[in-house]
Short mmCIF file of C-alpha atoms in Angstrom, two decimals:
data_model
loop_
_atom_site.label_atom_id
_atom_site.label_comp_id
_atom_site.label_asym_id
_atom_site.label_seq_id
_atom_site.Cartn_x
_atom_site.Cartn_y
_atom_site.Cartn_z
CA MET H 1290 -49.98 139.60 52.87
CA LYS H 1291 -52.76 141.79 51.48
CA ALA H 1292 -55.34 140.67 48.94
CA LYS H 1293 -53.88 142.16 45.78
CA ALA H 1294 -50.40 141.04 46.63
CA LYS H 1295 -51.77 137.51 47.15
CA ILE H 1296 -53.39 137.57 43.72
CA PHE H 1297 -50.13 138.74 42.21
CA VAL H 1298 -48.23 135.89 43.85
CA ILE H 1299 -50.79 133.32 42.70
CA CYS H 1300 -50.46 134.55 39.10
CA MET H 1301 -46.73 134.26 39.32
CA LEU H 1302 -46.94 130.78 40.80
CA LEU H 1303 -49.12 129.69 37.90
CA THR H 1304 -46.53 130.88 35.42
CA GLY H 1305 -43.74 129.21 37.34
CA VAL H 1306 -41.86 132.36 38.14
CA LEU H 1307 -41.52 131.50 41.79
CA ALA H 1308 -40.06 128.07 41.12
CA ALA H 1309 -36.58 129.27 41.92
CA CYS H 1310 -37.63 131.53 44.78
CA GLY H 1311 -38.53 128.89 47.35
CA GLY H 1312 -36.41 127.45 50.08
CA GLY H 1313 -33.21 129.40 49.54
CA GLY H 1314 -31.19 126.29 48.69
CA GLU H 1315 -30.56 127.39 45.13
CA GLU H 1316 -29.61 130.86 46.32
CA THR H 1317 -27.00 129.36 48.66
CA ALA H 1318 -25.72 127.09 45.92
CA ALA H 1319 -25.54 130.00 43.49
CA THR H 1320 -23.60 132.02 46.03
CA GLU H 1321 -21.13 129.20 46.51
CA GLU H 1322 -20.87 128.55 42.78
CA GLY H 1323 -20.31 132.24 42.01
CA GLY H 1324 -17.79 132.47 44.84
CA ALA H 1325 -18.28 134.17 48.22
CA ASN H 1326 -15.89 136.85 47.08
CA ALA H 1327 -16.97 138.23 43.71
CA GLU H 1328 -13.63 139.95 43.26
CA GLY H 1329 -11.77 136.69 43.74
CA SER H 1330 -13.92 134.56 41.45
CA ARG H 1331 -11.99 133.19 38.47
CA ASP H 1332 -15.01 132.76 36.23
CA ASN H 1333 -16.57 135.69 34.42
CA VAL H 1334 -20.22 136.22 35.35
CA THR H 1335 -22.84 138.27 33.52
CA ILE H 1336 -25.58 139.81 35.62
CA LYS H 1337 -28.75 141.33 34.20
CA LEU H 1338 -29.83 144.78 35.41
CA HIS H 1339 -33.51 145.60 34.84
CA THR H 1340 -34.16 149.33 35.22
CA HIS H 1341 -36.60 152.12 34.41
CA GLY H 1342 -33.68 154.54 34.09
CA ASN H 1343 -32.64 155.62 30.61
CA GLU H 1344 -29.18 156.69 29.49
CA ALA H 1345 -29.94 160.41 29.56
CA ASN H 1346 -30.97 160.36 33.21
CA TYR H 1347 -28.60 157.70 34.54
CA ASN H 1348 -25.37 157.88 32.54
CA TRP H 1349 -25.22 154.07 32.37
CA LYS H 1350 -22.45 153.82 29.78
CA GLU H 1351 -19.87 155.56 31.96
CA THR H 1352 -21.20 154.11 35.22
CA LEU H 1353 -21.19 150.46 34.14
CA ALA H 1354 -17.80 150.81 32.46
CA ALA H 1355 -16.37 151.99 35.78
CA PHE H 1356 -17.94 149.05 37.63
CA GLU H 1357 -16.65 146.49 35.16
CA GLU H 1358 -13.18 148.00 35.38
CA GLU H 1359 -13.20 147.61 39.16
CA TYR H 1360 -14.80 144.14 39.00
CA PRO H 1361 -13.41 142.64 35.76
CA ASN H 1362 -15.03 139.26 36.44
CA ILE H 1363 -18.56 140.75 36.46
CA ASP H 1364 -20.21 141.98 33.27
CA VAL H 1365 -23.49 143.90 33.46
CA ASP H 1366 -26.18 143.34 30.82
CA LEU H 1367 -28.27 146.53 30.93
CA ILE H 1368 -31.99 146.08 30.21
CA ILE H 1369 -33.75 149.45 30.00
CA LEU H 1370 -37.46 148.80 30.47
CA SER H 1371 -38.58 152.23 29.28
CA GLU H 1372 -36.50 154.40 26.97
CA LYS H 1373 -38.54 157.43 28.03
CA GLY H 1374 -38.04 156.68 31.72
CA ASP H 1375 -41.73 155.87 32.32
CA THR H 1376 -41.81 153.97 35.62
CA GLN H 1377 -45.31 152.53 35.07
CA GLU H 1378 -44.32 151.13 31.68
CA ALA H 1379 -41.14 149.75 33.24
CA MET H 1380 -42.99 147.93 36.03
CA LYS H 1381 -45.42 146.33 33.58
CA LYS H 1382 -42.53 145.04 31.49
CA LEU H 1383 -40.70 143.85 34.59
CA ASP H 1384 -43.74 141.86 35.74
CA LEU H 1385 -44.11 140.31 32.29
CA ALA H 1386 -40.44 139.37 32.26
CA ALA H 1387 -40.81 137.79 35.70
CA ALA H 1388 -43.94 135.89 34.67
CA SER H 1389 -42.12 134.46 31.63
CA GLY H 1390 -39.24 133.24 33.80
CA GLU H 1391 -36.69 135.61 32.29
CA ALA H 1392 -33.29 135.60 34.02
CA MET H 1393 -32.91 138.50 36.45
CA ASP H 1394 -30.22 139.60 38.87
CA VAL H 1395 -30.53 143.27 39.78
CA LEU H 1396 -33.93 145.00 39.96
CA MET H 1397 -34.46 148.74 40.27
CA PHE H 1398 -37.64 150.28 41.71
CA SER H 1399 -38.51 153.97 41.74
CA ASP H 1400 -40.98 154.17 44.63
CA PRO H 1401 -41.84 152.39 47.91
CA ALA H 1402 -45.11 150.93 46.60
CA SER H 1403 -43.51 149.25 43.57
CA TYR H 1404 -40.69 147.98 45.77
CA ALA H 1405 -42.92 146.64 48.56
CA GLN H 1406 -45.36 145.00 46.16
CA ARG H 1407 -42.58 143.02 44.42
CA VAL H 1408 -41.07 142.07 47.76
CA GLY H 1409 -44.50 140.77 48.80
CA ALA H 1410 -44.78 138.90 45.52
CA GLY H 1411 -41.52 137.04 46.13
CA MET H 1412 -39.57 138.67 43.29
CA VAL H 1413 -36.92 140.16 45.59
CA ALA H 1414 -34.35 138.43 47.79
CA PRO H 1415 -33.41 139.64 51.29
CA ILE H 1416 -29.82 140.90 51.47
CA ASP H 1417 -29.31 140.84 55.24
CA GLU H 1418 -26.73 138.04 55.06
CA PHE H 1419 -24.52 140.12 52.78
CA ILE H 1420 -24.86 143.18 55.00
CA VAL H 1421 -23.93 141.16 58.08
CA GLU H 1422 -20.99 139.58 56.28
CA GLU H 1423 -19.70 142.97 55.20
CA GLY H 1424 -20.28 144.30 58.71
CA TYR H 1425 -21.85 147.72 58.32
CA ASP H 1426 -24.88 149.49 59.80
CA VAL H 1427 -27.34 150.44 57.06
CA HIS H 1428 -28.66 153.37 59.11
CA GLU H 1429 -25.16 154.79 59.40
CA GLU H 1430 -24.30 154.15 55.75
CA TYR H 1431 -27.40 155.56 54.06
CA LYS H 1432 -29.86 158.41 54.51
CA VAL H 1433 -32.86 156.32 53.41
CA ASP H 1434 -34.37 153.45 55.41
CA THR H 1435 -35.30 150.67 52.97
CA SER H 1436 -36.18 147.95 55.51
CA LEU H 1437 -39.46 146.06 55.25
CA GLY H 1438 -40.73 143.88 58.07
CA GLY H 1439 -37.36 144.03 59.81
CA LYS H 1440 -35.42 142.84 56.75
CA TYR H 1441 -33.50 144.57 54.00
CA TYR H 1442 -34.42 143.88 50.39
CA ALA H 1443 -32.77 146.92 48.81
CA LEU H 1444 -30.09 149.57 49.16
CA PRO H 1445 -30.98 153.18 48.20
CA GLY H 1446 -29.47 154.94 45.19
CA LYS H 1447 -30.28 158.60 44.64
CA PHE H 1448 -31.50 160.91 47.39
CA ASN H 1449 -34.28 163.33 46.48
CA PRO H 1450 -35.57 164.99 49.65
CA TRP H 1451 -38.40 167.50 49.61
CA TYR H 1452 -37.55 171.10 50.41
CA VAL H 1453 -38.94 174.62 50.12
CA LEU H 1454 -38.00 176.64 47.06
CA LEU H 1455 -37.88 180.37 47.78
CA ASN H 1456 -38.06 183.45 45.60
CA LYS H 1457 -35.10 185.21 47.21
CA ASP H 1458 -36.05 188.57 45.69
CA HIS H 1459 -39.46 188.38 47.36
CA LEU H 1460 -37.82 187.52 50.69
CA GLU H 1461 -35.62 190.60 50.48
CA GLU H 1462 -38.60 192.81 49.62
CA ALA H 1463 -40.39 191.52 52.75
CA GLY H 1464 -37.28 191.83 54.92
CA LEU H 1465 -37.07 188.07 55.50
CA GLU H 1466 -33.97 185.88 55.81
CA VAL H 1467 -33.52 182.53 54.10
CA PRO H 1468 -34.59 180.05 56.83
CA GLU H 1469 -31.98 177.51 57.91
CA ASP H 1470 -34.17 175.87 60.57
CA TRP H 1471 -37.87 176.59 60.95
CA THR H 1472 -41.27 175.28 62.02
CA TRP H 1473 -44.63 175.05 60.30
CA ASP H 1474 -45.78 178.06 62.32
CA GLU H 1475 -42.87 180.06 60.92
CA PHE H 1476 -43.60 178.77 57.42
CA MET H 1477 -47.15 180.07 57.79
CA GLU H 1478 -45.88 183.46 58.99
CA TYR H 1479 -43.55 183.71 56.00
CA ALA H 1480 -46.43 182.90 53.65
CA LYS H 1481 -48.53 185.70 55.18
CA LYS H 1482 -45.75 188.27 54.85
CA LEU H 1483 -44.99 187.23 51.28
CA THR H 1484 -48.61 187.53 50.14
CA VAL H 1485 -49.23 190.86 48.36
CA GLY H 1486 -51.81 192.44 46.04
CA GLU H 1487 -55.47 191.80 45.41
CA GLY H 1488 -57.68 190.08 42.86
CA SER H 1489 -56.09 188.89 39.65
CA GLU H 1490 -52.85 190.68 40.61
CA LYS H 1491 -52.52 188.87 43.92
CA ARG H 1492 -49.25 187.05 44.58
CA TYR H 1493 -49.52 184.26 47.14
CA GLY H 1494 -46.97 183.31 49.74
CA THR H 1495 -47.13 179.66 48.74
CA PHE H 1496 -48.84 177.09 46.53
CA PHE H 1497 -49.79 173.50 47.36
CA PHE H 1498 -49.99 171.16 44.37
CA GLY H 1499 -52.31 168.63 45.99
CA PRO H 1500 -54.24 166.64 46.82
CA GLN H 1501 -55.62 165.88 43.38
CA ASP H 1502 -58.07 162.99 43.24
CA GLY H 1503 -55.85 160.75 45.32
CA SER H 1504 -52.53 161.96 43.93
CA TRP H 1505 -49.92 164.36 45.33
CA MET H 1506 -50.98 163.33 48.82
CA GLU H 1507 -47.73 164.69 50.29
CA TYR H 1508 -49.67 167.92 50.70
CA LEU H 1509 -51.98 166.23 53.21
CA LYS H 1510 -49.08 164.83 55.24
CA LEU H 1511 -47.27 168.12 55.93
CA ALA H 1512 -46.84 167.79 59.71
CA MET H 1513 -46.77 163.97 59.55
CA ALA H 1514 -43.75 164.00 57.21
CA SER H 1515 -41.74 166.09 59.67
CA GLU H 1516 -41.64 163.15 62.11
CA PRO H 1517 -39.09 160.30 62.27
CA GLU H 1518 -41.77 157.60 61.89
CA ASN H 1519 -45.48 156.93 61.27
CA THR H 1520 -45.59 159.40 58.40
CA GLU H 1521 -48.24 157.54 56.37
CA PHE H 1522 -52.03 157.32 56.62
CA LEU H 1523 -51.60 153.64 57.50
CA LYS H 1524 -49.24 152.19 60.09
CA ASP H 1525 -46.79 149.37 59.44
CA ASP H 1526 -49.28 146.83 60.84
CA GLY H 1527 -51.92 147.96 58.35
CA THR H 1528 -54.09 149.83 60.83
CA SER H 1529 -55.25 153.41 60.32
CA ASN H 1530 -53.00 156.27 61.39
CA LEU H 1531 -55.66 158.96 60.97
CA ASP H 1532 -55.83 159.50 64.72
CA SER H 1533 -52.33 160.98 64.51
CA PRO H 1534 -52.22 164.52 65.95
CA PHE H 1535 -50.01 165.43 63.02
CA PHE H 1536 -52.74 164.52 60.52
CA ARG H 1537 -55.06 166.91 62.36
CA LYS H 1538 -52.30 169.52 62.46
CA THR H 1539 -51.85 169.25 58.69
CA LEU H 1540 -55.56 169.86 58.15
CA GLU H 1541 -55.44 172.85 60.51
CA ILE H 1542 -52.48 174.30 58.57
CA ARG H 1543 -54.24 173.91 55.23
CA LEU H 1544 -57.51 175.37 56.49
CA LYS H 1545 -55.93 178.36 58.27
CA MET H 1546 -53.66 179.28 55.37
CA GLU H 1547 -56.46 179.17 52.81
CA GLN H 1548 -59.46 180.54 54.67
CA GLU H 1549 -58.03 182.75 57.43
CA ASP H 1550 -54.62 183.95 56.25
CA GLN H 1551 -55.45 183.68 52.52
CA SER H 1552 -51.73 183.16 51.96
CA VAL H 1553 -51.96 180.12 49.69
CA THR H 1554 -53.36 179.82 46.17
CA PRO H 1555 -57.01 178.72 46.61
CA TYR H 1556 -57.67 175.03 46.16
CA THR H 1557 -60.50 175.85 43.75
CA ASP H 1558 -57.97 177.61 41.49
CA LEU H 1559 -55.63 174.61 41.59
CA ILE H 1560 -58.41 172.26 40.46
CA SER H 1561 -60.43 174.47 38.08
CA GLN H 1562 -57.46 176.10 36.36
CA LYS H 1563 -55.26 172.98 36.49
CA LEU H 1564 -52.39 175.00 37.93
CA HIS H 1565 -48.89 173.52 38.06
CA TYR H 1566 -46.14 174.24 40.58
CA ARG H 1567 -43.53 175.05 37.92
CA ASN H 1568 -45.65 177.78 36.37
CA GLN H 1569 -46.66 179.18 39.76
CA PHE H 1570 -43.06 179.45 40.93
CA PHE H 1571 -41.21 180.50 37.79
CA ASN H 1572 -43.96 182.97 36.82
CA GLN H 1573 -43.64 184.41 40.35
CA ASP H 1574 -47.30 183.83 41.22
CA ALA H 1575 -46.19 182.14 44.45
CA SER H 1576 -43.09 182.97 46.52
CA MET H 1577 -42.53 179.55 48.13
CA ILE H 1578 -43.04 176.07 46.73
CA LEU H 1579 -42.85 172.87 48.77
CA ILE H 1580 -41.54 170.25 46.31
CA GLY H 1581 -39.04 167.43 45.76
CA SER H 1582 -35.40 168.04 44.91
CA TRP H 1583 -35.80 166.54 41.47
CA MET H 1584 -36.16 170.27 40.83
CA ASN H 1585 -32.38 170.64 41.27
CA THR H 1586 -31.97 170.25 37.52
CA GLU H 1587 -34.30 173.21 36.92
CA LEU H 1588 -33.36 175.61 39.72
CA GLY H 1589 -31.32 177.86 37.45
CA GLY H 1590 -34.09 178.04 34.87
CA THR H 1591 -34.63 176.21 31.59
CA ASP H 1592 -35.73 177.16 28.10
CA GLN H 1593 -39.29 176.18 29.03
CA PHE H 1594 -39.20 177.91 32.41
CA PRO H 1595 -36.76 180.86 32.34
CA LEU H 1596 -35.54 182.26 35.66
CA ASP H 1597 -35.87 186.02 36.15
CA PHE H 1598 -35.16 186.15 39.88
CA ASN H 1599 -32.83 184.71 42.51
CA VAL H 1600 -33.64 181.35 44.11
CA ALA H 1601 -32.81 179.99 47.57
CA VAL H 1602 -33.68 176.73 49.32
CA ALA H 1603 -34.99 176.13 52.85
CA PRO H 1604 -35.39 172.84 54.73
CA TYR H 1605 -38.68 171.05 55.19
CA PRO H 1606 -40.30 172.67 58.26
CA LYS H 1607 -40.49 170.81 61.56
CA ASN H 1608 -43.35 170.68 64.07
CA ASP H 1609 -41.67 172.00 67.19
CA PRO H 1610 -38.59 174.21 67.64
CA ASN H 1611 -37.02 171.53 69.84
CA ASP H 1612 -37.49 168.72 67.31
CA GLU H 1613 -34.44 167.17 65.70
CA GLY H 1614 -35.42 168.42 62.26
CA GLY H 1615 -34.23 167.37 58.82
CA PHE H 1616 -36.96 164.77 58.31
CA THR H 1617 -38.72 165.12 54.97
CA PRO H 1618 -40.41 163.03 52.28
CA VAL H 1619 -37.70 161.39 50.17
CA THR H 1620 -37.70 159.61 46.83
CA THR H 1621 -34.96 157.16 45.92
CA ASP H 1622 -34.16 154.22 43.66
CA PHE H 1623 -34.48 150.89 45.46
CA MET H 1624 -31.66 148.61 44.24
CA SER H 1625 -32.52 144.96 44.83
CA VAL H 1626 -31.34 141.43 44.12
CA ALA H 1627 -33.81 139.23 42.24
CA SER H 1628 -34.92 136.18 44.20
CA ASN H 1629 -34.40 133.88 41.20
CA SER H 1630 -30.90 135.22 40.47
CA GLU H 1631 -28.22 132.59 39.97
CA HIS H 1632 -25.56 135.16 40.87
CA THR H 1633 -26.78 136.68 44.12
CA GLN H 1634 -23.29 137.53 45.40
CA GLU H 1635 -22.35 139.36 42.22
CA ALA H 1636 -25.73 141.10 42.10
CA TYR H 1637 -25.24 142.30 45.68
CA THR H 1638 -21.69 143.39 44.86
CA PHE H 1639 -23.13 145.56 42.10
CA ILE H 1640 -25.90 147.20 44.15
CA ARG H 1641 -23.48 147.91 47.00
CA TRP H 1642 -20.99 149.52 44.60
CA TYR H 1643 -23.68 151.37 42.68
CA THR H 1644 -25.23 152.90 45.81
CA THR H 1645 -21.83 154.13 47.02
CA GLU H 1646 -18.95 154.86 44.61
CA GLY H 1647 -21.21 154.37 41.60
CA GLN H 1648 -23.41 157.30 42.54
CA LEU H 1649 -20.40 159.61 42.46
CA ILE H 1650 -19.32 158.34 39.05
CA GLN H 1651 -22.85 158.54 37.66
CA GLY H 1652 -22.95 162.21 38.72
CA LYS H 1653 -26.64 162.73 37.97
CA ASN H 1654 -28.16 162.86 41.43
CA ILE H 1655 -27.41 163.47 45.09
CA PRO H 1656 -26.50 160.04 46.59
CA SER H 1657 -28.17 158.48 49.63
CA TRP H 1658 -24.73 157.32 50.78
CA ASN H 1659 -23.73 159.10 53.99
CA LYS H 1660 -20.02 158.94 53.21
CA VAL H 1661 -20.24 161.43 50.36
CA SER H 1662 -17.73 164.16 51.19
CA GLU H 1663 -18.50 167.87 51.13
CA ASP H 1664 -16.26 168.20 48.08
CA ASP H 1665 -18.12 165.39 46.28
CA LEU H 1666 -21.49 166.96 47.08
CA ASP H 1667 -20.24 170.37 45.95
CA ARG H 1668 -19.00 168.89 42.67
CA ILE H 1669 -22.25 167.04 41.99
CA VAL H 1670 -24.33 170.16 42.68
CA ASP H 1671 -22.08 172.20 40.38
CA THR H 1672 -22.55 169.61 37.63
CA ILE H 1673 -26.33 169.62 38.07
CA LEU H 1674 -26.66 173.41 38.17
CA SER H 1675 -24.35 173.84 35.18
CA GLY H 1676 -27.03 172.20 33.09
CA THR H 1677 -29.43 175.09 33.81
CA ASN H 1678 -29.52 178.46 32.04
CA ASN H 1679 -28.67 180.71 35.00
CA PRO H 1680 -26.87 178.76 37.75
CA GLU H 1681 -25.50 182.02 39.15
CA LYS H 1682 -29.04 182.96 40.29
CA VAL H 1683 -29.19 179.95 42.65
CA ASP H 1684 -28.13 180.34 46.29
CA LYS H 1685 -25.88 177.29 46.17
CA ALA H 1686 -24.90 177.51 49.86
CA SER H 1687 -28.54 177.16 50.98
CA LEU H 1688 -29.06 174.24 48.60
CA LEU H 1689 -25.97 172.40 49.85
CA LYS H 1690 -26.95 172.90 53.48
CA VAL H 1691 -30.46 171.53 52.96
CA LEU H 1692 -29.29 168.52 50.92
CA SER H 1693 -26.56 167.61 53.40
CA GLU H 1694 -28.83 167.79 56.46
CA ALA H 1695 -32.03 166.20 55.09
CA LYS H 1696 -32.95 162.66 56.08
CA SER H 1697 -35.79 160.26 55.49
CA SER H 1698 -38.22 158.98 58.06
CA LYS H 1699 -38.62 155.27 58.79
CA MET H 1700 -40.34 153.76 55.78
CA THR H 1701 -43.87 152.46 56.25
CA SER H 1702 -44.63 149.41 54.13
CA PRO H 1703 -47.19 150.54 51.53
CA ALA H 1704 -50.42 148.55 51.42
CA SER H 1705 -51.53 147.05 48.12
CA TYR H 1706 -54.73 149.11 48.45
CA GLN H 1707 -52.95 152.36 49.27
CA ALA H 1708 -54.45 154.13 46.25
CA GLU H 1709 -57.95 153.48 47.63
CA VAL H 1710 -56.98 155.03 50.96
CA TYR H 1711 -55.52 158.07 49.20
CA LYS H 1712 -58.68 158.59 47.16
CA VAL H 1713 -60.91 158.43 50.24
CA ILE H 1714 -58.88 161.02 52.15
CA SER H 1715 -58.62 163.25 49.08
CA GLU H 1716 -62.41 163.22 48.67
CA GLU H 1717 -63.03 164.03 52.32
CA TYR H 1718 -60.47 166.84 52.20
CA GLU H 1719 -62.36 168.47 49.34
CA LYS H 1720 -65.50 168.52 51.46
CA LEU H 1721 -63.48 170.16 54.25
CA ILE H 1722 -61.89 172.85 52.12
CA PHE H 1723 -65.21 173.60 50.38
CA GLY H 1724 -66.90 174.13 53.76
CA GLU H 1725 -69.11 171.05 53.60
CA GLN H 1726 -67.73 169.61 56.86
CA ASP H 1727 -65.46 170.63 59.71
CA ILE H 1728 -62.14 169.02 60.73
CA ASP H 1729 -63.68 166.76 63.39
CA THR H 1730 -66.22 165.43 60.92
CA MET H 1731 -63.63 164.99 58.20
CA ILE H 1732 -61.35 162.94 60.45
CA LYS H 1733 -64.25 160.83 61.75
CA VAL H 1734 -65.66 160.08 58.29
CA SER H 1735 -62.19 159.46 56.85
CA GLN H 1736 -61.44 156.99 59.66
CA GLU H 1737 -64.69 155.12 59.00
CA ARG H 1738 -64.19 154.97 55.24
CA VAL H 1739 -60.53 153.97 55.50
CA GLN H 1740 -61.44 151.24 57.98
CA ASP H 1741 -63.94 149.88 55.43
CA VAL H 1742 -61.15 149.82 52.81
CA ILE H 1743 -58.86 147.97 55.22
CA GLU H 1744 -61.50 145.37 56.07
CA ASN H 1745 -62.52 144.88 52.43
CA ASN H 1746 -58.91 144.13 51.54
CA GLY H 1747 -58.16 142.00 54.61
#
């Protein structure tokens, strides 16, 4: 366990929050008391759901009503930790609730780091026994791998893969087809052909929104994220992954596109002008944007960002034409059972239902559940696009194809000091892109600095 996680656990021990998280005896007793079969239990049970998700984004009223109708013996007490959906605010409140010994049953995390940190702190119970009892393969059931250290502590809710948004009008002008399967080399060729004009009138083939002082680091993992595993700067065992050939390849892509092809908005413009991907795409200053599919709700244009052109979607590029493809960065909601829950069976029953049938009823996002039918996916996409101003301008077929074929790589357990690693690599990248060092030097210095971070947090 890393240093910061250890401190977190010690704080929690001092406040007594881990008193019920110890040997598992209480969990077993609670399971027996609540009944091994939640549906067959005679006693009504109320479980508490702590979430960052507000009503507008998660449609809780309808979703929970449907669950309680199917499981009449389980009531869900919804505790929204941030009415504005602020995940940082939600995690602070969740930690305070845990430290005060507040009753918890179902916990919802919005990102791998928040999830892994609370698992390391002992707030989250493993759910492997329930999975084994039910008898399904998590890899076959869901698109997102949520395992940590060989155990499962969560099931995935929504499925937000990254993809490439395309200005379809620009493609047609350049005589280019909407890609259904492509490589980074082809992505670079498209960007070159889509780049037109000079000076202040120049329109770039693409725009990368990062890195920015340690944030938006997806843009320094381009080729890494196309692989089925080892997609982070650190490996699962905590050692550096900066010797990965795909890290080097990412740097080569960024350098070539900016300095040789001049097909990407200059990094200096991104930083000095504080450019944003929404403006760059909807104002047609860039023809392709690599971004997450949270953009589904905006694809047809909004009042803030009107759409004056046709939009298509392409998959995340792969490294080699013979690669399996489909791998991409993915965001999800990690649905977990609290380790101090007195109703672990009922809590698991809820997260299993919520991550399957519940996602279809909620109707706000694409589910991670693999058993979503084509008709269900079509209906959900229609519902999402209908909330935009011009859904008819969206190439729905390309969107459906990308969403149905995308999949997440094996999750790497985030280190508690991950932000420090990100900042180091971001700083060294700036020196590279500003011509202060070459790729070999950047990798060497980054490796040395990251190793210092690892050792200082060991």
